[in-house]
Amino acid sequence: MRIVLFLIATAVFGQNATNGKRLFEAKACYECHGWVGQGGLAGPRLAQTKLNLQGFRAILRNPPPSQMPTYRAAVLTDAEAADIFAYIQSLPAPAPVESIPLLKP
């Protein structure tokens, strides 16, 4: 079902997850949010975000002070932001903690 919704969103809104991945790397989002949006010390997890596209874009344009750079439209267009959002939405959910052998007691 999620794949069908993703394909519909891509067709309707022109979002391109492949281009979004390229932009995620080119704009250095991975430096704080990890290569697959898993988050890290400097940035929260983006994979499986509950934000919608408008909320995601709002944070890009007006991030909390000292949290991340401001990505104004001159730096990252609305279409590019939508592509990054499509990439983030395409990322799988993290594995359950119970399934990770190194984390078992």
mmCIF file of C-alpha atoms in Angstrom:
data_model
loop_
_atom_site.group_PDB
_atom_site.id
_atom_site.type_symbol
_atom_site.label_atom_id
_atom_site.label_comp_id
_atom_site.label_asym_id
_atom_site.label_seq_id
_atom_site.Cartn_x
_atom_site.Cartn_y
_atom_site.Cartn_z
ATOM 1 C CA MET A 1 0.000 0.000 0.000
ATOM 2 C CA ARG A 2 2.816 2.439 0.913
ATOM 3 C CA ILE A 3 4.513 1.830 -2.457
ATOM 4 C CA VAL A 4 1.266 2.530 -4.312
ATOM 5 C CA LEU A 5 0.793 5.805 -2.406
ATOM 6 C CA PHE A 6 4.402 6.766 -3.098
ATOM 7 C CA LEU A 7 3.947 6.117 -6.828
ATOM 8 C CA ILE A 8 0.738 8.157 -6.875
ATOM 9 C CA ALA A 9 2.424 11.051 -5.037
ATOM 10 C CA THR A 10 5.348 10.913 -7.449
ATOM 11 C CA ALA A 11 3.052 11.022 -10.468
ATOM 12 C CA VAL A 12 0.780 13.750 -9.099
ATOM 13 C CA PHE A 13 3.294 16.040 -7.415
ATOM 14 C CA GLY A 14 6.317 15.326 -9.587
ATOM 15 C CA GLN A 15 8.413 14.194 -6.651
ATOM 16 C CA ASN A 16 11.491 12.228 -7.599
ATOM 17 C CA ALA A 17 13.078 10.135 -4.837
ATOM 18 C CA THR A 18 16.136 9.366 -6.981
ATOM 19 C CA ASN A 19 16.837 13.055 -7.442
ATOM 20 C CA GLY A 20 16.006 13.544 -3.747
ATOM 21 C CA LYS A 21 18.730 11.089 -2.766
ATOM 22 C CA ARG A 22 21.206 12.927 -4.972
ATOM 23 C CA LEU A 23 20.216 16.252 -3.399
ATOM 24 C CA PHE A 24 20.301 14.762 0.119
ATOM 25 C CA GLU A 25 23.947 13.919 -0.546
ATOM 26 C CA ALA A 26 24.835 17.073 -2.523
ATOM 27 C CA LYS A 27 23.348 19.423 0.103
ATOM 28 C CA ALA A 28 25.166 17.430 2.834
ATOM 29 C CA CYS A 29 21.980 16.506 4.738
ATOM 30 C CA TYR A 30 23.655 13.188 5.566
ATOM 31 C CA GLU A 31 26.288 14.943 7.684
ATOM 32 C CA CYS A 32 23.769 15.499 10.479
ATOM 33 C CA HIS A 33 20.916 13.132 9.621
ATOM 34 C CA GLY A 34 22.917 10.066 8.523
ATOM 35 C CA TRP A 35 23.221 8.448 5.100
ATOM 36 C CA VAL A 36 19.769 6.897 5.303
ATOM 37 C CA GLY A 37 18.075 9.492 7.484
ATOM 38 C CA GLN A 38 18.658 7.492 10.660
ATOM 39 C CA GLY A 39 19.689 10.574 12.641
ATOM 40 C CA GLY A 40 22.762 11.143 14.718
ATOM 41 C CA LEU A 41 24.284 13.407 17.331
ATOM 42 C CA ALA A 42 23.745 16.565 15.282
ATOM 43 C CA GLY A 43 20.366 15.905 13.657
ATOM 44 C CA PRO A 44 17.151 13.964 14.273
ATOM 45 C CA ARG A 45 16.006 10.897 12.397
ATOM 46 C CA LEU A 46 14.245 11.796 9.154
ATOM 47 C CA ALA A 47 13.323 8.315 7.951
ATOM 48 C CA GLN A 48 9.663 7.595 8.674
ATOM 49 C CA THR A 49 9.010 11.210 9.687
ATOM 50 C CA LYS A 50 5.455 12.107 10.650
ATOM 51 C CA LEU A 51 5.825 15.479 8.927
ATOM 52 C CA ASN A 52 3.960 16.155 5.712
ATOM 53 C CA LEU A 53 5.628 17.968 2.817
ATOM 54 C CA GLN A 54 4.448 21.388 3.993
ATOM 55 C CA GLY A 55 5.794 20.801 7.511
ATOM 56 C CA PHE A 56 9.079 19.507 6.147
ATOM 57 C CA ARG A 57 9.447 22.541 3.896
ATOM 58 C CA ALA A 58 8.546 24.897 6.775
ATOM 59 C CA ILE A 59 11.377 23.487 8.905
ATOM 60 C CA LEU A 60 13.820 23.778 5.991
ATOM 61 C CA ARG A 61 12.877 27.418 5.461
ATOM 62 C CA ASN A 62 12.707 28.379 9.169
ATOM 63 C CA PRO A 63 14.614 25.875 11.323
ATOM 64 C CA PRO A 64 14.843 26.288 15.082
ATOM 65 C CA PRO A 65 17.682 28.705 15.935
ATOM 66 C CA SER A 66 21.146 27.100 15.882
ATOM 67 C CA GLN A 67 19.688 23.721 14.865
ATOM 68 C CA MET A 68 20.514 23.667 11.155
ATOM 69 C CA PRO A 69 21.164 26.027 8.246
ATOM 70 C CA THR A 70 18.231 27.829 6.680
ATOM 71 C CA TYR A 71 17.507 26.451 3.214
ATOM 72 C CA ARG A 72 15.876 29.396 1.466
ATOM 73 C CA ALA A 73 14.318 28.920 -1.983
ATOM 74 C CA ALA A 74 17.444 30.391 -3.604
ATOM 75 C CA VAL A 75 19.473 27.501 -2.136
ATOM 76 C CA LEU A 76 16.878 24.714 -2.335
ATOM 77 C CA THR A 77 13.810 25.158 -4.540
ATOM 78 C CA ASP A 78 10.370 23.907 -3.518
ATOM 79 C CA ALA A 79 10.666 21.165 -6.168
ATOM 80 C CA GLU A 80 14.058 20.086 -4.783
ATOM 81 C CA ALA A 81 12.662 20.073 -1.233
ATOM 82 C CA ALA A 82 9.793 17.882 -2.483
ATOM 83 C CA ASP A 83 12.293 15.482 -4.063
ATOM 84 C CA ILE A 84 14.278 15.222 -0.811
ATOM 85 C CA PHE A 85 11.007 14.621 1.028
ATOM 86 C CA ALA A 86 10.133 11.864 -1.469
ATOM 87 C CA TYR A 87 13.525 10.251 -0.810
ATOM 88 C CA ILE A 88 13.002 10.444 2.947
ATOM 89 C CA GLN A 89 9.538 8.916 2.584
ATOM 90 C CA SER A 90 11.009 6.054 0.539
ATOM 91 C CA LEU A 91 13.401 5.028 3.311
ATOM 92 C CA PRO A 92 12.455 1.853 5.201
ATOM 93 C CA ALA A 93 11.598 1.835 8.869
ATOM 94 C CA PRO A 94 14.494 0.904 11.164
ATOM 95 C CA ALA A 95 14.812 -2.700 12.281
ATOM 96 C CA PRO A 96 13.195 -3.495 15.633
ATOM 97 C CA VAL A 97 15.713 -3.398 18.469
ATOM 98 C CA GLU A 98 14.908 -7.028 19.306
ATOM 99 C CA SER A 99 16.154 -8.110 15.875
ATOM 100 C CA ILE A 100 19.661 -6.636 16.304
ATOM 101 C CA PRO A 101 21.987 -9.308 17.753
ATOM 102 C CA LEU A 102 24.481 -6.864 19.257
ATOM 103 C CA LEU A 103 21.720 -5.214 21.292
ATOM 104 C CA LYS A 104 20.450 -8.424 22.851
ATOM 105 C CA PRO A 105 21.367 -9.001 26.514
#
